[in-house]
Short mmCIF file of C-alpha atoms in Angstrom, two decimals:
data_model
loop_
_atom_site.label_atom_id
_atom_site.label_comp_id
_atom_site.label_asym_id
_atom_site.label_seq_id
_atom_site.Cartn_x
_atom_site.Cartn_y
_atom_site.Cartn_z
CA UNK L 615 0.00 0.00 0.00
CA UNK L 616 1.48 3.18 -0.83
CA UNK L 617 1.92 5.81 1.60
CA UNK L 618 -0.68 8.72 0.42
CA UNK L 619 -3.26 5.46 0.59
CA UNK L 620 -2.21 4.94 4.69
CA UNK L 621 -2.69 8.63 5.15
CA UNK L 622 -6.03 8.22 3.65
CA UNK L 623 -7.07 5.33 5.60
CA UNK L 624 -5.50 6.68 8.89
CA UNK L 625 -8.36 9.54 8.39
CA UNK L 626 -11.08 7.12 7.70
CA UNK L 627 -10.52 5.03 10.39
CA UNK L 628 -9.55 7.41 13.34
CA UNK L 629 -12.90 9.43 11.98
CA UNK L 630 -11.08 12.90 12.52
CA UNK L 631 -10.78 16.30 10.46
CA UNK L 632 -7.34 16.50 12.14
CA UNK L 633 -4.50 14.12 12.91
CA UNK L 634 -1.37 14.67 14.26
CA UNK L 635 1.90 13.82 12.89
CA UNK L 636 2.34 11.04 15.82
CA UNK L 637 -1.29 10.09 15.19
CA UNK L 638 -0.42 9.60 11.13
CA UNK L 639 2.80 7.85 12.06
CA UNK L 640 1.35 5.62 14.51
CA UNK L 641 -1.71 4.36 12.28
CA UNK L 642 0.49 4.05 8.74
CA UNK L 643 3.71 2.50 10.35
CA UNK L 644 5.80 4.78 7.99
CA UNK L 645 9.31 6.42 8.96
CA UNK L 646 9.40 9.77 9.69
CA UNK L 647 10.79 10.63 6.60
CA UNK L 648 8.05 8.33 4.20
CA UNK L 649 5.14 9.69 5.89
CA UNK L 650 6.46 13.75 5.77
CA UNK L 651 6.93 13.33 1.86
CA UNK L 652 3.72 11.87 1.30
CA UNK L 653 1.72 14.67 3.88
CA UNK L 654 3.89 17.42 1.72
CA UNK L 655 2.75 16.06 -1.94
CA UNK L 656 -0.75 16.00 -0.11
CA UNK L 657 0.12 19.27 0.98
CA UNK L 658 0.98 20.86 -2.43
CA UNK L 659 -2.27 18.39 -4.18
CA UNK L 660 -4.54 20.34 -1.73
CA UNK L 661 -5.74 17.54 -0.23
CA UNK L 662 -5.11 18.60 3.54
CA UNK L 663 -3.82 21.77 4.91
CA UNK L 664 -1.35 22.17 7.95
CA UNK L 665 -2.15 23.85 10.71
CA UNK L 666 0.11 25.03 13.75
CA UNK L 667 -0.19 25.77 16.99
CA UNK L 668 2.26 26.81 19.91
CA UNK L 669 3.00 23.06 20.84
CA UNK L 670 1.45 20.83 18.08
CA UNK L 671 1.21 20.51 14.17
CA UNK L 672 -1.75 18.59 12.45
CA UNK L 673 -2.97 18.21 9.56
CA UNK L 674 -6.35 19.05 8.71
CA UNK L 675 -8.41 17.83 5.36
CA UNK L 676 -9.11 20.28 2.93
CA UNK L 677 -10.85 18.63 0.17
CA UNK L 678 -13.36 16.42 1.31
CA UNK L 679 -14.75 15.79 -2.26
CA UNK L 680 -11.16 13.82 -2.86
CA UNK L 681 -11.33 12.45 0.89
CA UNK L 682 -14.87 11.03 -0.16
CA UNK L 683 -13.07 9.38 -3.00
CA UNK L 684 -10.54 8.51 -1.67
CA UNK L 685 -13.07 6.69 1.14
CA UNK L 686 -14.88 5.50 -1.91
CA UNK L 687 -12.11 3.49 -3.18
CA UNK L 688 -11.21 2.08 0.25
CA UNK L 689 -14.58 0.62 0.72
CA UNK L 690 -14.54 -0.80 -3.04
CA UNK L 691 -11.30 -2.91 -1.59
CA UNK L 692 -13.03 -3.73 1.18
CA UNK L 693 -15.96 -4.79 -0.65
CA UNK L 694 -13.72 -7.15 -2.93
CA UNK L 695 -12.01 -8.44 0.16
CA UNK L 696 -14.99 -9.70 1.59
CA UNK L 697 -15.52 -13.51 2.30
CA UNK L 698 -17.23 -15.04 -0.86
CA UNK L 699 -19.95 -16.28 0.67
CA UNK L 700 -20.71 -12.62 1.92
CA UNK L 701 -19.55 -11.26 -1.33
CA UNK L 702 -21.70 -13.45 -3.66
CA UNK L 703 -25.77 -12.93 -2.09
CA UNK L 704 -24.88 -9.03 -1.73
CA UNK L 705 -23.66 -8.47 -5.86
CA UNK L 706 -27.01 -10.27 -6.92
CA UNK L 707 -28.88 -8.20 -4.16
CA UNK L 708 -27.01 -4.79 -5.36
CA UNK L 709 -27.66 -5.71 -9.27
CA UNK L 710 -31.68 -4.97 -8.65
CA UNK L 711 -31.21 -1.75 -6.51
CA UNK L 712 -33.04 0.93 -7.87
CA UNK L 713 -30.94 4.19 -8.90
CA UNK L 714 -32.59 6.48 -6.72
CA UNK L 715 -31.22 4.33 -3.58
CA UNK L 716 -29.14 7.35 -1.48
CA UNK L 717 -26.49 4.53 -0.23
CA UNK L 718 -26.40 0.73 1.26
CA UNK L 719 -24.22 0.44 4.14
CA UNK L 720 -23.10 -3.45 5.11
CA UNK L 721 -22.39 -3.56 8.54
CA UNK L 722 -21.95 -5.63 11.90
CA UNK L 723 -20.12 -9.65 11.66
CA UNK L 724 -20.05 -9.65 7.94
CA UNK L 725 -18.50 -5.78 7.44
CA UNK L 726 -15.14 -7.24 9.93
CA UNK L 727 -15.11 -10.14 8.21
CA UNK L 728 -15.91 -12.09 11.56
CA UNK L 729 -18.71 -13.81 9.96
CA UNK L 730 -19.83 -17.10 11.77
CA UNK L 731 -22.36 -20.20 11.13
CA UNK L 732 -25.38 -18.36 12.13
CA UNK L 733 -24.17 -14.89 11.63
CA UNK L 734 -26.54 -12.56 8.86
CA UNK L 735 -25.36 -9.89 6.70
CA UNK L 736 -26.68 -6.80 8.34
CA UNK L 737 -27.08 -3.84 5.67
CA UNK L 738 -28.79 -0.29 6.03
CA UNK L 739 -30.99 1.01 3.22
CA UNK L 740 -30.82 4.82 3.25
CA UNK L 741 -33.63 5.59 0.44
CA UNK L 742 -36.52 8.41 0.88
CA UNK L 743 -39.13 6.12 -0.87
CA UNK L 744 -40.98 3.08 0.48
CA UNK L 745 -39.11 0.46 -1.89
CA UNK L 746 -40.04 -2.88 -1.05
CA UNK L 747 -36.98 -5.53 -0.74
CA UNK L 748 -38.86 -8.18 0.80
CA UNK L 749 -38.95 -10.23 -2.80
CA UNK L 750 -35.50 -9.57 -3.62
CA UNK L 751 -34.58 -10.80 0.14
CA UNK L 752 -36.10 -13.99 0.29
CA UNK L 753 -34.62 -14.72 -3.57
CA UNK L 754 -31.24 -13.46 -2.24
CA UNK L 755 -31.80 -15.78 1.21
CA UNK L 756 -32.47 -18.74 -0.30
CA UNK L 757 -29.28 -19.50 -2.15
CA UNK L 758 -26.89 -17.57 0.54
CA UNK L 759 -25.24 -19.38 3.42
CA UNK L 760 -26.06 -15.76 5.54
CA UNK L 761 -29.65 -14.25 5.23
CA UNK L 762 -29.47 -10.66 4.42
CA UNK L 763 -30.97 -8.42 7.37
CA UNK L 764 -32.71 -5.30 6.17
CA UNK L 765 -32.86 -1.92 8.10
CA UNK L 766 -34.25 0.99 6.20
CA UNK L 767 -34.01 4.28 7.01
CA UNK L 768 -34.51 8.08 5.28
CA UNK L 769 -31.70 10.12 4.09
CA UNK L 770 -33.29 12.80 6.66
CA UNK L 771 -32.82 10.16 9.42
CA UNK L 772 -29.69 9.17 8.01
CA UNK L 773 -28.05 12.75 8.70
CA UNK L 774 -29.74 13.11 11.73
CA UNK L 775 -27.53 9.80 12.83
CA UNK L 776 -30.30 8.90 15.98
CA UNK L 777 -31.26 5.68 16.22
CA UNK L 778 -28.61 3.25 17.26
CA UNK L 779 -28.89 0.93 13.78
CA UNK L 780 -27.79 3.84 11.97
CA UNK L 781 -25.29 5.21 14.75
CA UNK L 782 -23.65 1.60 14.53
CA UNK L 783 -23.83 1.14 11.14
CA UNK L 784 -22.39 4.69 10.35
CA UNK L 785 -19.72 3.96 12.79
CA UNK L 786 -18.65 0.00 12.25
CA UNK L 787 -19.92 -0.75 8.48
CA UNK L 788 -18.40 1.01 5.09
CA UNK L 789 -20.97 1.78 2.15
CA UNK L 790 -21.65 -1.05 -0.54
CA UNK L 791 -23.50 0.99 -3.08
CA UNK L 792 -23.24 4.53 -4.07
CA UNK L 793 -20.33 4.66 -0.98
CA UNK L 794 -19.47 8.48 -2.28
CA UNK L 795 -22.65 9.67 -0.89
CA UNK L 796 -22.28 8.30 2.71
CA UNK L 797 -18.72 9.74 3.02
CA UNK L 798 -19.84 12.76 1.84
CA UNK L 799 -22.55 12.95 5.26
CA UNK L 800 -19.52 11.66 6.98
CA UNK L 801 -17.63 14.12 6.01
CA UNK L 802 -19.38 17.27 6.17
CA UNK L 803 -19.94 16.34 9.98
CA UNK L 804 -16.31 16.63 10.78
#
């Protein structure tokens, strides 16, 4: 993984606006020297801005449209990473999603890969109109290993991040479908 990518996924993970140069160097395992290169080309690419104060320097994201893109391509690997038997029943579910879905975030066992015999694959719906998956579900169910679990919830509710299914799966899953969109919400709360 190269080191820009590490940057990018110590800020995804840590959930933060701002990191510290100890922060970045703890999370990417890069020397001193590897990880002040890549913050400077990030630097001069306008990605993230630096920021001192009396006693500390961080480094703060300035362009969350690449950030979200950056996110966007980390989920896609994580996505592709996924046991097969996740994998397989949620690529046939996402092939009949309508367009006007906001974003699908997989979450819980399946999203850590710590999937067991009678774990599910828990995903979150985020879609304004009252789209009915039950048909697609049971097709999906009954040639997966892992039934799918279905929460559904508005974009409005979505932002609002209130009830705990969407506070966990905002916090613990990555997006599986239109995953721009959810780091963009993400994003703009930092």
């Amino acid at each position: 993984m190269k080191a820009d990518e590490k940057i990018y996924g110590a800020y995804l993970e840590l959930r933060q606006e701002k990191l510290y140069f100890n922060q970045l160097k703890d999370f990417t395992k890069l020397s001193n020297s590897s990880l002040q290169n890549a913050l400077n080309t990030l630097i001069k690419k306008g990605a993230i801005k630096l920021n001192k104060t009396k006693s500390n320097t961080f480094y703060q994201i300035k362009n969350k449209k690449l950030f979200s893109l950056k996110f966007s391509e980390i989920a896609i690997n994580k996505f592709e990473n996924l046991n097969f038997e996740i994998k397989s029943p949620l690529r046939n579910f996402l092939k009949e999603i309508p367009e006007h879905v906001f974003t699908i975030v997989l979450f819980g066992s399946a999203s850590r890969k710590e999937e067991q015999k009678k774990s599910d694959i828990d995903i979150l719906i985020v879609d304004d109109r009252k789209t009915d998956f039950e048909s697609l579900k049971k097709e999906i169910n009954n040639s997966s290993n892992y039934p799918l679990s279905i929460f559904k919830c508005s974009t409005e509710q979505f932002y609002k991040n209130k009830d705990p299914i969407i506070i966990q799966a905002r916090k613990t899953g990555f997006p599986i479908y239109k995953e721009q969109n959810f780091y963009e919400v993400l994003l703009n709360e930092y």
